[in-house]
Coordinates of C-alpha atoms and ligand atoms in Angstrom, one line a residue:
M2 CA 0.0 0.0 0.0
E3 CA 1.2 3.4 -0.8
S4 CA 0.6 5.5 2.2
T5 CA 2.1 5.1 5.5
K6 CA -0.7 6.9 7.5
T7 CA -3.5 4.7 8.7
A8 CA -6.9 5.4 7.1
M9 CA -8.2 6.7 10.5
E10 CA -5.3 9.1 10.9
A11 CA -5.8 10.5 7.3
F12 CA -9.6 10.8 7.3
E13 CA -12.3 11.8 9.5
K14 CA -15.5 9.6 8.9
L15 CA -18.5 11.8 8.7
E16 CA -21.3 9.4 8.2
K17 CA -22.3 6.2 6.5
V18 CA -23.7 6.8 3.1
G19 CA -24.3 3.4 1.8
E20 CA -23.7 -0.4 2.1
G21 CA -22.3 -2.0 -0.9
T22 CA -22.0 -5.7 -1.7
Y23 CA -18.5 -5.8 0.0
G24 CA -18.9 -3.4 2.8
K25 CA -19.8 -0.1 4.3
V26 CA -19.3 3.2 2.5
Y27 CA -18.6 6.4 4.4
R28 CA -18.5 10.0 3.5
A29 CA -15.2 11.3 4.9
R30 CA -13.1 14.2 5.0
E31 CA -9.4 14.1 4.1
R32 CA -7.7 15.8 7.1
A33 CA -4.7 17.2 5.2
T34 CA -6.8 18.9 2.4
G35 CA -10.4 19.1 3.7
R36 CA -11.5 17.2 0.5
I37 CA -14.6 15.2 0.8
I38 CA -14.1 11.6 -0.3
A39 CA -15.9 8.2 -0.1
L40 CA -14.2 5.7 2.0
K41 CA -15.0 2.1 1.3
K42 CA -14.2 -0.4 4.1
T43 CA -13.6 -3.8 2.6
K44 CA -13.0 -7.0 4.4
L45 CA -10.9 -9.4 2.7
H46 CA -12.1 -13.0 2.2
E47 CA -8.8 -14.6 3.1
D48 CA -8.2 -14.9 6.9
D49 CA -4.6 -14.8 6.5
E50 CA -2.4 -11.8 7.2
G51 CA -1.8 -9.2 4.5
V52 CA -3.4 -8.6 1.2
P53 CA -3.4 -11.3 -1.3
P54 CA -1.4 -10.5 -4.6
T55 CA -4.6 -11.2 -6.7
T56 CA -6.4 -8.4 -4.8
L57 CA -3.4 -6.0 -5.3
R58 CA -3.7 -6.9 -9.0
E59 CA -7.3 -6.1 -9.2
I60 CA -6.8 -2.9 -7.3
S61 CA -4.3 -1.9 -10.0
I62 CA -6.8 -2.7 -12.7
L63 CA -9.5 -0.5 -10.8
R64 CA -7.0 2.4 -10.6
M65 CA -6.3 2.0 -14.3
L66 CA -10.0 1.9 -15.2
S67 CA -10.7 4.9 -13.1
R68 CA -8.8 7.0 -15.7
D69 CA -12.1 7.0 -17.7
P70 CA -14.5 9.8 -16.8
H71 CA -17.4 7.4 -16.4
V72 CA -15.8 5.1 -14.0
V73 CA -15.6 6.3 -10.2
K74 CA -12.1 7.5 -9.5
L75 CA -10.0 5.4 -7.1
L76 CA -7.7 8.0 -5.3
D77 CA -6.0 5.8 -2.8
V78 CA -5.9 2.5 -0.9
K79 CA -5.1 2.2 2.7
Q80 CA -4.8 -0.9 4.8
G81 CA -6.0 -1.4 8.3
V82 CA -6.6 -4.0 10.9
N83 CA -10.1 -4.4 12.4
K84 CA -10.9 -5.4 16.1
D85 CA -10.6 -9.1 15.3
G86 CA -7.2 -8.6 13.8
K87 CA -8.3 -9.1 10.3
T88 CA -6.9 -7.1 7.4
V89 CA -9.2 -4.5 6.1
L90 CA -8.7 -2.2 3.2
Y91 CA -10.1 1.2 2.8
L92 CA -10.6 2.2 -0.8
V93 CA -10.7 6.0 -1.2
F94 CA -13.0 7.2 -4.0
E95 CA -14.0 10.6 -5.3
Y96 CA -17.3 11.4 -3.6
M97 CA -20.5 11.3 -5.7
E98 CA -23.6 12.9 -4.3
T99 CA -26.1 10.3 -5.4
D100 CA -26.8 7.1 -7.3
L101 CA -29.1 6.1 -10.1
K102 CA -31.3 4.0 -7.7
K103 CA -32.0 7.1 -5.7
F104 CA -32.4 9.2 -8.7
I105 CA -35.0 7.0 -10.2
R106 CA -36.8 6.6 -6.8
S107 CA -37.0 10.5 -6.5
F108 CA -38.9 10.5 -9.8
R109 CA -41.2 7.7 -8.8
Q110 CA -42.1 9.5 -5.8
T111 CA -43.0 12.8 -7.6
G112 CA -44.8 10.8 -10.4
E113 CA -42.7 12.8 -13.0
N114 CA -41.0 11.0 -15.9
I115 CA -37.2 11.2 -16.4
Q116 CA -37.1 13.4 -19.5
P117 CA -36.1 11.4 -22.6
N118 CA -33.0 13.6 -23.3
V119 CA -31.8 12.9 -19.7
V120 CA -32.4 9.1 -20.0
K121 CA -30.3 9.4 -23.4
C122 CA -27.5 11.3 -21.7
L123 CA -27.3 8.8 -18.8
M124 CA -27.4 5.9 -21.2
Y125 CA -24.7 7.2 -23.4
Q126 CA -22.4 7.8 -20.5
L127 CA -23.2 4.2 -19.2
C128 CA -22.3 2.7 -22.6
K129 CA -19.1 4.8 -22.8
G130 CA -17.9 3.6 -19.4
V131 CA -18.9 0.0 -20.0
A132 CA -17.1 0.1 -23.5
F133 CA -13.9 1.4 -21.7
C134 CA -14.0 -1.4 -19.2
H135 CA -14.6 -4.0 -21.9
A136 CA -11.9 -2.6 -24.1
H137 CA -9.6 -3.3 -21.2
G138 CA -10.9 -6.8 -20.7
V139 CA -12.8 -6.1 -17.5
L140 CA -16.4 -7.4 -17.1
H141 CA -18.4 -5.6 -14.3
R142 CA -20.8 -8.5 -13.8
D143 CA -23.0 -6.8 -11.4
L144 CA -24.2 -3.4 -13.2
K145 CA -27.3 -2.0 -11.5
P146 CA -28.7 1.4 -10.7
H147 CA -27.4 1.1 -7.1
N148 CA -23.8 1.1 -8.3
L149 CA -24.1 3.8 -10.9
L150 CA -23.1 7.0 -9.1
M151 CA -24.2 10.4 -10.4
D152 CA -24.3 13.9 -9.9
K153 CA -27.9 15.3 -10.2
N154 CA -26.9 18.7 -11.3
T155 CA -24.4 18.0 -14.0
L156 CA -26.0 14.5 -14.8
I157 CA -22.6 12.9 -14.8
L158 CA -22.7 9.3 -14.4
K159 CA -19.9 6.9 -13.1
I160 CA -19.7 3.3 -12.7
A161 CA -18.7 2.0 -9.2
D162 CA -18.0 -1.4 -7.8
L163 CA -15.8 -2.3 -10.7
G164 CA -13.5 -5.2 -10.7
L165 CA -14.2 -5.8 -7.0
A166 CA -16.2 -8.8 -8.2
R167 CA -13.1 -10.6 -8.9
A168 CA -10.8 -9.4 -6.1
F169 CA -13.3 -10.1 -3.4
T170 CA -15.3 -13.3 -4.1
L171 CA -18.9 -12.6 -4.9
P172 CA -21.0 -13.3 -1.9
I173 CA -24.3 -15.1 -2.1
K174 CA -25.7 -12.8 0.4
K175 CA -24.6 -9.3 1.3
Y176 CA -23.1 -9.2 4.8
T177 CA -26.0 -7.3 5.9
H178 CA -28.3 -10.3 4.9
E179 CA -30.0 -8.5 2.1
I180 CA -30.3 -10.7 -0.8
L181 CA -28.3 -9.8 -3.9
T182 CA -30.6 -8.6 -6.6
L183 CA -31.1 -10.8 -9.5
W184 CA -33.1 -8.2 -11.6
Y185 CA -30.3 -7.2 -13.9
R186 CA -28.7 -10.7 -14.4
A187 CA -28.3 -12.1 -18.0
P188 CA -30.4 -15.3 -19.0
E189 CA -27.1 -17.2 -19.7
V190 CA -25.7 -16.4 -16.1
L191 CA -29.2 -17.5 -14.6
L192 CA -29.0 -20.7 -16.8
G193 CA -25.7 -21.5 -15.5
A194 CA -23.3 -20.8 -18.5
T195 CA -19.7 -21.2 -17.3
H196 CA -18.1 -18.9 -19.7
Y197 CA -19.3 -15.3 -19.4
S198 CA -18.6 -12.5 -21.9
T199 CA -19.1 -8.8 -22.1
A200 CA -22.5 -9.5 -23.1
V201 CA -23.6 -10.1 -19.5
D202 CA -23.0 -6.4 -18.8
M203 CA -25.0 -5.3 -22.0
W204 CA -28.0 -7.2 -20.7
S205 CA -27.8 -5.2 -17.3
V206 CA -27.5 -2.1 -19.4
G207 CA -30.7 -2.9 -21.3
C208 CA -32.6 -3.6 -18.1
I209 CA -31.3 -0.2 -16.7
F210 CA -32.4 1.5 -19.9
A211 CA -36.0 0.2 -19.6
E212 CA -36.0 1.2 -15.7
L213 CA -34.9 4.8 -16.6
V214 CA -37.8 5.1 -18.9
T215 CA -40.5 3.6 -16.9
K216 CA -39.1 4.2 -13.3
T217 CA -39.7 0.4 -12.4
A218 CA -37.5 -2.5 -12.8
L219 CA -38.1 -4.4 -16.0
F220 CA -37.7 -7.9 -14.6
A221 CA -38.1 -8.0 -11.0
G222 CA -37.7 -11.7 -9.9
D223 CA -37.2 -12.8 -6.4
S224 CA -35.7 -16.2 -7.2
E225 CA -33.5 -17.4 -10.2
L226 CA -36.4 -19.2 -11.5
Q227 CA -38.8 -16.4 -11.1
Q228 CA -36.2 -14.0 -12.7
L229 CA -36.1 -16.4 -15.8
L230 CA -39.9 -16.6 -15.9
H231 CA -40.0 -12.8 -15.9
I232 CA -37.7 -12.6 -18.9
F233 CA -39.5 -15.4 -20.7
R234 CA -42.8 -13.8 -20.3
L235 CA -41.7 -10.8 -22.2
L236 CA -39.1 -12.1 -24.8
G237 CA -40.6 -15.6 -25.2
T238 CA -39.3 -18.9 -23.8
P239 CA -36.1 -19.5 -25.7
N240 CA -35.5 -22.5 -27.7
E241 CA -32.8 -23.9 -29.8
E242 CA -34.0 -22.0 -32.9
M243 CA -34.0 -18.7 -31.1
W244 CA -30.8 -19.3 -29.1
P245 CA -28.7 -22.2 -30.3
G246 CA -27.2 -24.1 -27.5
V247 CA -29.7 -22.9 -24.8
S248 CA -30.9 -26.2 -23.8
K249 CA -27.3 -27.4 -23.2
L250 CA -26.7 -24.9 -20.6
K251 CA -26.1 -26.4 -17.1
D252 CA -29.4 -25.3 -15.3
W253 CA -31.7 -25.5 -18.3
H254 CA -35.1 -27.3 -17.6
E255 CA -38.3 -27.3 -19.3
Y256 CA -40.3 -24.2 -18.7
P257 CA -43.7 -22.8 -19.5
Q258 CA -43.9 -21.9 -23.1
W259 CA -44.5 -18.1 -23.9
K260 CA -44.2 -16.4 -27.2
P261 CA -42.3 -13.1 -27.7
K262 CA -44.1 -9.9 -27.1
P263 CA -42.9 -6.6 -28.6
V264 CA -40.5 -4.9 -26.0
S265 CA -42.8 -1.8 -26.5
T266 CA -45.4 -3.5 -24.3
C267 CA -43.0 -3.0 -21.4
V268 CA -41.6 0.4 -22.3
P269 CA -44.6 2.2 -24.0
N270 CA -43.1 5.6 -23.9
L271 CA -39.8 4.9 -25.6
D272 CA -39.2 6.1 -29.3
E273 CA -38.6 3.7 -32.2
D274 CA -34.9 4.2 -32.1
G275 CA -34.8 3.7 -28.4
L276 CA -36.8 0.4 -28.7
N277 CA -34.6 -0.9 -31.5
L278 CA -31.5 -0.3 -29.2
L279 CA -33.3 -1.8 -26.2
S280 CA -34.1 -5.0 -28.1
Q281 CA -30.5 -5.3 -29.3
M282 CA -29.4 -5.2 -25.5
L283 CA -32.1 -7.8 -24.7
E284 CA -31.0 -10.3 -27.5
Y285 CA -31.0 -13.8 -25.9
E286 CA -27.9 -15.0 -27.8
P287 CA -24.9 -13.5 -26.1
S288 CA -22.8 -13.4 -29.3
K289 CA -25.6 -11.4 -31.0
R290 CA -26.3 -9.0 -28.2
I291 CA -25.1 -5.5 -29.1
S292 CA -21.7 -4.3 -27.7
A293 CA -21.2 -1.2 -25.6
K294 CA -19.1 0.4 -28.4
K295 CA -21.7 -0.5 -31.1
A296 CA -24.5 0.9 -28.8
M297 CA -22.7 4.3 -28.6
E298 CA -22.8 4.5 -32.4
H299 CA -26.7 3.6 -32.6
P300 CA -29.0 6.2 -34.3
Y301 CA -30.8 6.6 -30.9
F302 CA -27.8 8.7 -29.8
D303 CA -27.5 10.8 -32.9
D304 CA -29.2 13.9 -31.5
L305 CA -27.3 13.9 -28.3
D306 CA -24.9 16.6 -27.7
K307 CA -21.8 14.5 -26.9
T308 CA -19.2 17.4 -26.5
H309 CA -19.0 17.3 -22.8
L310 CA -19.5 13.4 -22.4
Ligands
AMP30 P1 -21.3 0.2 -3.8 O1 -20.6 -0.8 -2.8 O2 -20.3 0.8 -4.7 O3 -22.5 -0.4 -4.4 O4 -21.8 1.4 -2.8 C1 -23.0 1.3 -2.1 C2 -23.6 2.7 -1.9 O5 -22.7 3.5 -1.3 C3 -24.0 3.3 -3.3 O6 -25.1 3.1 -3.6 C4 -23.8 4.7 -2.9 O7 -24.9 5.3 -2.2 C5 -22.7 4.8 -1.8 N1 -21.4 5.0 -2.5 C6 -20.6 4.2 -3.0 N2 -19.4 4.8 -3.6 C7 -19.7 6.1 -3.5 C8 -18.9 7.3 -3.8 N3 -17.8 7.2 -4.5 N4 -19.4 8.4 -3.5 C9 -20.6 8.5 -2.7 N5 -21.3 7.4 -2.4 C10 -20.9 6.3 -2.7

């Protein structure tokens, strides 16, 4: 680790702002500069002393990715020891005022829609950040509104919780015992595919797109089976014709048969270009699903002013 001061000497914790998959997040002040930062306390899964080299590698990936303006910036990493003598890491990030989950909720509460150009601006930044990660060979694997941080005033969006999925083994449940959400999980993951690709993130991006438009989750399943059935009800139960190889996936079973419905039934107030892009994000066959880079070039984004994005 690069700093000699311990986290607690260097920062003053102000308040807990959230709980992520891997630990608590605090708003804190850097004592030396007065700067407000986010401090993410992360317990390591190994019980042994020190930080495993794989974790250090992941942190350097995280730092590299945070060069992108649409990935939350990792400013520093500090090591500490908790009461039980276990190694904890404090990841120091730039502070972001809100996240997309809270942003969507605030619109749901007022009954207002998120303006179409705001949806477009957020989606473009999301695709741009994801394209950058994919270009560097990194999958997020857990994209959801909760870990898309944003600034309400500038509408800047940044991806958080990146790469951690590999550094810190993905828990079945959060340590707060809240169940991990399945709502953004790609069908190939739900069906037990062993080799994931960048397409898993694009599925999540599609689900987030629909949610920005309607302010409700597109597929809100409470178990892996229910999650699949939600997907099948809209897009039709997949078969070998629609998705070659689907019935060979590890967790494939026989399912009730539904015919595909137009995506517009779930997202009625999205324009034609938007619906076309969304359908390509929700393509069953992972190799046919649109990439983040291709998505950025889609006509849906043609009328967006991209100069500051
Ligand atoms: P995460 O573990 O990244 O999913 O974070 C959990 C929650 O903590 C997020 O939904 C945010 O509310 C908050 N949070 C995480 N990172 C930051 C940050 N850099 N700035 C402000 N809040 C954050």
